[in-house]
């Protein structure tokens, strides 16, 4: 049995589907214990990672855990996992975990990785760059008109499809050979925000026009969308340029045997969200 936390999220839901498609018994954990959209046979459970006592029972009979990072109860959840006989944990981290900077994101990712290293469980860290699904934040603008205002217009990133993170996660959950590895994961192309808008325009058959936000507008937009410490972290990463996500890496293909999906493929699959 594999326990997948964050099971209704961008990555967790894909991990659940990938494992279920391979015939693995899966338990899908979220606070709601949502069952809608789960493949047949997957067991939905409710649990709050900030309250370890609500997760404990879900660890029964589990051999590997897909873990979301940064929750307050993490150390206790890991200790309970060890006590329950769990063998390994695959944690969703981020490329920014490697950046030497003291901001809200690097702090929680580094602390989460350290707790996992100290847990005594075999571990694998997945350190993806930005997700292609972040483009869903443009959906509101796109449904309203053809002008698409984007933050950090000059920053190239090799965004990854969450389903590719999930395919790597599945390999690491099912085989011991990935223990002690930290995988930096990227998509297949390094694109500007305007390149992604052009792909969306093609897929949607629309005449979309990218307008780059100025530095000040980017700051305002991030502060409106995220709690202040996270907005500041993103400004450090992409405004000050301390996080480079432009490089395309071969890791997804090396681990899974298949190249990662392009933004065009992601956009076609999610076209009706726009
Ligand atoms: N977006 C990016 O570009 C990017 C890049 C690199 C790394 N990351 C990392 O990826 C992670 C986010 O992944 P995602 O986009 O797949 O997540 P997501 O779509 O935001 O989903 C979060 C999941 O966690 C569950 N959840 C939230 N609070 C919980 C709690 N207290 N206890 C148990 N479950 C809880 C949610 O379900 P319920 O609400 O029902 O509980 C949901 O299933 C973050 O840690 C981020 O640092 C993101």
PDB file of N, CA and C and ligand atoms in Angstrom, residues 5-13 29-34 47-51 55 66 68-71 92-96 105 108-109 126-134 160 162 165 245, ligand 1:
ATOM      1  N   UNK A   5      -0.032  11.774   0.068  1.00  0.00           N
ATOM      2  CA  UNK A   5      -0.593  12.984   0.693  1.00  0.00           C
ATOM      3  C   UNK A   5      -0.735  14.054  -0.392  1.00  0.00           C
ATOM      4  N   UNK A   6      -1.515  15.081  -0.085  1.00  0.00           N
ATOM      5  CA  UNK A   6      -1.770  16.113  -1.098  1.00  0.00           C
ATOM      6  C   UNK A   6      -2.500  15.524  -2.291  1.00  0.00           C
ATOM      7  N   UNK A   7      -3.333  14.510  -2.013  1.00  0.00           N
ATOM      8  CA  UNK A   7      -3.860  13.648  -3.086  1.00  0.00           C
ATOM      9  C   UNK A   7      -4.865  14.334  -3.999  1.00  0.00           C
ATOM     10  N   UNK A   8      -5.362  15.509  -3.601  1.00  0.00           N
ATOM     11  CA  UNK A   8      -6.275  16.228  -4.490  1.00  0.00           C
ATOM     12  C   UNK A   8      -5.549  17.375  -5.201  1.00  0.00           C
ATOM     13  N   UNK A   9      -4.231  17.508  -4.960  1.00  0.00           N
ATOM     14  CA  UNK A   9      -3.474  18.630  -5.516  1.00  0.00           C
ATOM     15  C   UNK A   9      -2.928  18.353  -6.911  1.00  0.00           C
ATOM     16  N   UNK A  10      -2.222  19.339  -7.461  1.00  0.00           N
ATOM     17  CA  UNK A  10      -1.678  19.224  -8.828  1.00  0.00           C
ATOM     18  C   UNK A  10      -0.832  17.968  -8.996  1.00  0.00           C
ATOM     19  N   UNK A  11       0.083  17.758  -8.063  1.00  0.00           N
ATOM     20  CA  UNK A  11       1.006  16.625  -8.202  1.00  0.00           C
ATOM     21  C   UNK A  11       0.417  15.363  -7.591  1.00  0.00           C
ATOM     22  N   UNK A  12      -0.124  15.481  -6.358  1.00  0.00           N
ATOM     23  CA  UNK A  12      -0.624  14.299  -5.646  1.00  0.00           C
ATOM     24  C   UNK A  12      -1.672  13.548  -6.456  1.00  0.00           C
ATOM     25  N   UNK A  13      -2.592  14.267  -7.077  1.00  0.00           N
ATOM     26  CA  UNK A  13      -3.651  13.598  -7.853  1.00  0.00           C
ATOM     27  C   UNK A  13      -3.034  12.793  -8.991  1.00  0.00           C
ATOM     28  N   UNK A  29      -4.677  10.716   0.673  1.00  0.00           N
ATOM     29  CA  UNK A  29      -4.975  11.548   1.846  1.00  0.00           C
ATOM     30  C   UNK A  29      -5.059  13.039   1.503  1.00  0.00           C
ATOM     31  N   UNK A  30      -6.108  13.672   2.004  1.00  0.00           N
ATOM     32  CA  UNK A  30      -6.228  15.135   1.979  1.00  0.00           C
ATOM     33  C   UNK A  30      -7.041  15.496   3.211  1.00  0.00           C
ATOM     34  N   UNK A  31      -7.158  16.787   3.510  1.00  0.00           N
ATOM     35  CA  UNK A  31      -7.949  17.138   4.698  1.00  0.00           C
ATOM     36  C   UNK A  31      -9.408  16.765   4.492  1.00  0.00           C
ATOM     37  N   UNK A  32      -9.896  16.924   3.262  1.00  0.00           N
ATOM     38  CA  UNK A  32     -11.314  16.659   2.994  1.00  0.00           C
ATOM     39  C   UNK A  32     -11.607  15.164   2.848  1.00  0.00           C
ATOM     40  N   UNK A  33     -10.579  14.385   2.501  1.00  0.00           N
ATOM     41  CA  UNK A  33     -10.836  12.963   2.204  1.00  0.00           C
ATOM     42  C   UNK A  33     -11.680  12.817   0.948  1.00  0.00           C
ATOM     43  N   UNK A  34     -11.537  13.797   0.042  1.00  0.00           N
ATOM     44  CA  UNK A  34     -12.326  13.857  -1.203  1.00  0.00           C
ATOM     45  C   UNK A  34     -12.199  12.567  -2.026  1.00  0.00           C
ATOM     46  N   UNK A  47      -7.147  13.458   6.565  1.00  0.00           N
ATOM     47  CA  UNK A  47      -6.103  13.639   7.566  1.00  0.00           C
ATOM     48  C   UNK A  47      -5.476  15.004   7.370  1.00  0.00           C
ATOM     49  N   UNK A  48      -5.023  15.600   8.479  1.00  0.00           N
ATOM     50  CA  UNK A  48      -4.410  16.935   8.426  1.00  0.00           C
ATOM     51  C   UNK A  48      -2.939  16.796   8.816  1.00  0.00           C
ATOM     52  N   UNK A  49      -2.046  17.139   7.909  1.00  0.00           N
ATOM     53  CA  UNK A  49      -0.610  16.974   8.176  1.00  0.00           C
ATOM     54  C   UNK A  49      -0.117  17.906   9.288  1.00  0.00           C
ATOM     55  N   UNK A  50      -0.917  18.885   9.664  1.00  0.00           N
ATOM     56  CA  UNK A  50      -0.569  19.723  10.818  1.00  0.00           C
ATOM     57  C   UNK A  50      -0.997  19.068  12.128  1.00  0.00           C
ATOM     58  N   UNK A  51      -1.788  17.995  12.009  1.00  0.00           N
ATOM     59  CA  UNK A  51      -2.279  17.292  13.207  1.00  0.00           C
ATOM     60  C   UNK A  51      -1.971  15.803  13.051  1.00  0.00           C
ATOM     61  N   UNK A  55      -3.408  11.514  11.089  1.00  0.00           N
ATOM     62  CA  UNK A  55      -2.774  10.833   9.945  1.00  0.00           C
ATOM     63  C   UNK A  55      -2.352   9.407  10.329  1.00  0.00           C
ATOM     64  N   UNK A  66       4.188   9.264  -0.268  1.00  0.00           N
ATOM     65  CA  UNK A  66       4.466  10.479  -1.044  1.00  0.00           C
ATOM     66  C   UNK A  66       4.084  11.644  -0.149  1.00  0.00           C
ATOM     67  N   UNK A  68       3.901  15.699   1.054  1.00  0.00           N
ATOM     68  CA  UNK A  68       3.941  17.138   0.788  1.00  0.00           C
ATOM     69  C   UNK A  68       4.789  17.793   1.879  1.00  0.00           C
ATOM     70  N   UNK A  69       5.572  18.822   1.535  1.00  0.00           N
ATOM     71  CA  UNK A  69       6.493  19.397   2.522  1.00  0.00           C
ATOM     72  C   UNK A  69       5.852  20.527   3.333  1.00  0.00           C
ATOM     73  N   UNK A  70       6.501  20.846   4.450  1.00  0.00           N
ATOM     74  CA  UNK A  70       6.243  22.132   5.107  1.00  0.00           C
ATOM     75  C   UNK A  70       5.138  22.149   6.136  1.00  0.00           C
ATOM     76  N   UNK A  71       4.557  20.989   6.450  1.00  0.00           N
ATOM     77  CA  UNK A  71       3.482  21.010   7.450  1.00  0.00           C
ATOM     78  C   UNK A  71       4.053  20.848   8.846  1.00  0.00           C
ATOM     79  N   UNK A  92       7.952  15.846  -2.078  1.00  0.00           N
ATOM     80  CA  UNK A  92       7.880  16.910  -3.087  1.00  0.00           C
ATOM     81  C   UNK A  92       8.554  18.142  -2.504  1.00  0.00           C
ATOM     82  N   UNK A  93       9.751  18.461  -2.999  1.00  0.00           N
ATOM     83  CA  UNK A  93      10.462  19.657  -2.552  1.00  0.00           C
ATOM     84  C   UNK A  93      10.439  20.647  -3.708  1.00  0.00           C
ATOM     85  N   UNK A  94      11.519  21.333  -3.972  1.00  0.00           N
ATOM     86  CA  UNK A  94      11.561  22.268  -5.091  1.00  0.00           C
ATOM     87  C   UNK A  94      13.005  22.600  -5.402  1.00  0.00           C
ATOM     88  N   UNK A  95      13.268  23.064  -6.625  1.00  0.00           N
ATOM     89  CA  UNK A  95      14.648  23.416  -6.987  1.00  0.00           C
ATOM     90  C   UNK A  95      15.186  24.490  -6.036  1.00  0.00           C
ATOM     91  N   UNK A  96      14.281  25.334  -5.527  1.00  0.00           N
ATOM     92  CA  UNK A  96      14.724  26.439  -4.676  1.00  0.00           C
ATOM     93  C   UNK A  96      15.290  25.944  -3.340  1.00  0.00           C
ATOM     94  N   UNK A 105      10.270  30.388   1.471  1.00  0.00           N
ATOM     95  CA  UNK A 105      10.207  29.131   0.712  1.00  0.00           C
ATOM     96  C   UNK A 105      11.463  28.283   0.948  1.00  0.00           C
ATOM     97  N   UNK A 108      11.304  26.677   4.454  1.00  0.00           N
ATOM     98  CA  UNK A 108      10.454  25.517   4.757  1.00  0.00           C
ATOM     99  C   UNK A 108      10.876  24.290   3.966  1.00  0.00           C
ATOM    100  N   UNK A 109      11.402  24.511   2.758  1.00  0.00           N
ATOM    101  CA  UNK A 109      11.849  23.339   1.991  1.00  0.00           C
ATOM    102  C   UNK A 109      13.092  22.716   2.633  1.00  0.00           C
ATOM    103  N   UNK A 126      12.197  15.149  -4.582  1.00  0.00           N
ATOM    104  CA  UNK A 126      11.905  15.633  -5.932  1.00  0.00           C
ATOM    105  C   UNK A 126      11.975  17.148  -5.875  1.00  0.00           C
ATOM    106  N   UNK A 127      12.863  17.730  -6.683  1.00  0.00           N
ATOM    107  CA  UNK A 127      13.054  19.186  -6.653  1.00  0.00           C
ATOM    108  C   UNK A 127      12.694  19.767  -8.022  1.00  0.00           C
ATOM    109  N   UNK A 128      11.384  19.882  -8.300  1.00  0.00           N
ATOM    110  CA  UNK A 128      10.966  20.424  -9.591  1.00  0.00           C
ATOM    111  C   UNK A 128      11.147  21.934  -9.663  1.00  0.00           C
ATOM    112  N   UNK A 129      11.210  22.413 -10.898  1.00  0.00           N
ATOM    113  CA  UNK A 129      11.108  23.854 -11.160  1.00  0.00           C
ATOM    114  C   UNK A 129       9.621  24.211 -11.175  1.00  0.00           C
ATOM    115  N   UNK A 130       9.274  25.402 -11.648  1.00  0.00           N
ATOM    116  CA  UNK A 130       7.872  25.854 -11.668  1.00  0.00           C
ATOM    117  C   UNK A 130       6.998  24.866 -12.444  1.00  0.00           C
ATOM    118  N   UNK A 131       5.750  24.766 -11.973  1.00  0.00           N
ATOM    119  CA  UNK A 131       4.813  23.826 -12.604  1.00  0.00           C
ATOM    120  C   UNK A 131       4.120  24.485 -13.798  1.00  0.00           C
ATOM    121  N   UNK A 132       3.862  23.699 -14.848  1.00  0.00           N
ATOM    122  CA  UNK A 132       3.057  24.201 -15.977  1.00  0.00           C
ATOM    123  C   UNK A 132       1.665  24.613 -15.498  1.00  0.00           C
ATOM    124  N   UNK A 133       1.182  23.927 -14.465  1.00  0.00           N
ATOM    125  CA  UNK A 133      -0.162  24.239 -13.953  1.00  0.00           C
ATOM    126  C   UNK A 133      -0.262  25.638 -13.353  1.00  0.00           C
ATOM    127  N   UNK A 134       0.875  26.305 -13.103  1.00  0.00           N
ATOM    128  CA  UNK A 134       0.804  27.704 -12.636  1.00  0.00           C
ATOM    129  C   UNK A 134       0.107  28.579 -13.681  1.00  0.00           C
ATOM    130  N   UNK A 160       7.578  22.360 -15.692  1.00  0.00           N
ATOM    131  CA  UNK A 160       7.340  20.912 -15.780  1.00  0.00           C
ATOM    132  C   UNK A 160       5.860  20.610 -15.578  1.00  0.00           C
ATOM    133  N   UNK A 162       3.021  18.627 -13.927  1.00  0.00           N
ATOM    134  CA  UNK A 162       2.936  17.851 -12.677  1.00  0.00           C
ATOM    135  C   UNK A 162       2.842  16.343 -12.912  1.00  0.00           C
ATOM    136  N   UNK A 165       6.276  14.958 -12.801  1.00  0.00           N
ATOM    137  CA  UNK A 165       6.794  14.827 -11.422  1.00  0.00           C
ATOM    138  C   UNK A 165       6.219  13.534 -10.832  1.00  0.00           C
ATOM    139  N   UNK A 245      15.760  28.822 -13.289  1.00  0.00           N
ATOM    140  CA  UNK A 245      14.995  27.638 -13.706  1.00  0.00           C
ATOM    141  C   UNK A 245      14.982  27.497 -15.227  1.00  0.00           C
TER     142      UNK A 245
HETATM  143  N1  LIG B   1       3.788  25.521  -8.096  1.00  0.00           N
HETATM  144  C1  LIG B   1       5.064  25.461  -8.379  1.00  0.00           C
HETATM  145  O1  LIG B   1       5.541  26.038  -9.375  1.00  0.00           O
HETATM  146  C2  LIG B   1       6.003  24.675  -7.482  1.00  0.00           C
HETATM  147  C3  LIG B   1       7.334  24.513  -7.875  1.00  0.00           C
HETATM  148  C4  LIG B   1       8.183  23.751  -7.069  1.00  0.00           C
HETATM  149  C5  LIG B   1       7.706  23.190  -5.891  1.00  0.00           C
HETATM  150  N2  LIG B   1       6.397  23.381  -5.536  1.00  0.00           N
HETATM  151  C6  LIG B   1       5.905  22.784  -4.278  1.00  0.00           C
HETATM  152  O2  LIG B   1       4.762  21.989  -4.556  1.00  0.00           O
HETATM  153  C7  LIG B   1       3.907  22.021  -3.432  1.00  0.00           C
HETATM  154  C8  LIG B   1       2.480  22.203  -3.914  1.00  0.00           C
HETATM  155  O3  LIG B   1       2.093  21.092  -4.699  1.00  0.00           O
HETATM  156  P1  LIG B   1       0.720  21.060  -5.479  1.00  0.00           P
HETATM  157  O4  LIG B   1       0.668  22.223  -6.416  1.00  0.00           O
HETATM  158  O5  LIG B   1       0.526  19.689  -6.005  1.00  0.00           O
HETATM  159  O6  LIG B   1      -0.294  21.316  -4.287  1.00  0.00           O
HETATM  160  P2  LIG B   1      -1.768  21.896  -4.362  1.00  0.00           P
HETATM  161  O7  LIG B   1      -2.355  21.683  -5.734  1.00  0.00           O
HETATM  162  O8  LIG B   1      -1.768  23.241  -3.742  1.00  0.00           O
HETATM  163  O9  LIG B   1      -2.535  20.892  -3.395  1.00  0.00           O
HETATM  164  C9  LIG B   1      -2.259  20.785  -2.034  1.00  0.00           C
HETATM  165  C10 LIG B   1      -2.741  19.417  -1.562  1.00  0.00           C
HETATM  166  O10 LIG B   1      -2.437  19.248  -0.181  1.00  0.00           O
HETATM  167  C11 LIG B   1      -3.652  19.057   0.556  1.00  0.00           C
HETATM  168  N3  LIG B   1      -3.477  19.754   1.837  1.00  0.00           N
HETATM  169  C12 LIG B   1      -3.420  21.088   2.072  1.00  0.00           C
HETATM  170  N4  LIG B   1      -3.236  21.328   3.378  1.00  0.00           N
HETATM  171  C13 LIG B   1      -3.163  20.110   3.988  1.00  0.00           C
HETATM  172  C14 LIG B   1      -2.991  19.691   5.321  1.00  0.00           C
HETATM  173  N5  LIG B   1      -2.854  20.567   6.351  1.00  0.00           N
HETATM  174  N6  LIG B   1      -2.977  18.361   5.605  1.00  0.00           N
HETATM  175  C15 LIG B   1      -3.128  17.449   4.601  1.00  0.00           C
HETATM  176  N7  LIG B   1      -3.275  17.786   3.307  1.00  0.00           N
HETATM  177  C16 LIG B   1      -3.300  19.105   3.008  1.00  0.00           C
HETATM  178  C17 LIG B   1      -4.747  19.637  -0.323  1.00  0.00           C
HETATM  179  O11 LIG B   1      -6.016  19.046  -0.089  1.00  0.00           O
HETATM  180  P3  LIG B   1      -6.995  19.590   1.074  1.00  0.00           P
HETATM  181  O12 LIG B   1      -7.053  21.076   0.919  1.00  0.00           O
HETATM  182  O13 LIG B   1      -8.304  18.875   0.838  1.00  0.00           O
HETATM  183  O14 LIG B   1      -6.354  19.163   2.349  1.00  0.00           O
HETATM  184  C18 LIG B   1      -4.248  19.231  -1.703  1.00  0.00           C
HETATM  185  O15 LIG B   1      -4.511  17.859  -1.922  1.00  0.00           O
HETATM  186  C19 LIG B   1       4.388  23.139  -2.513  1.00  0.00           C
HETATM  187  O16 LIG B   1       5.031  22.560  -1.392  1.00  0.00           O
HETATM  188  C20 LIG B   1       5.394  23.882  -3.343  1.00  0.00           C
HETATM  189  O17 LIG B   1       6.474  24.394  -2.596  1.00  0.00           O
HETATM  190  C21 LIG B   1       5.543  24.095  -6.306  1.00  0.00           C
END
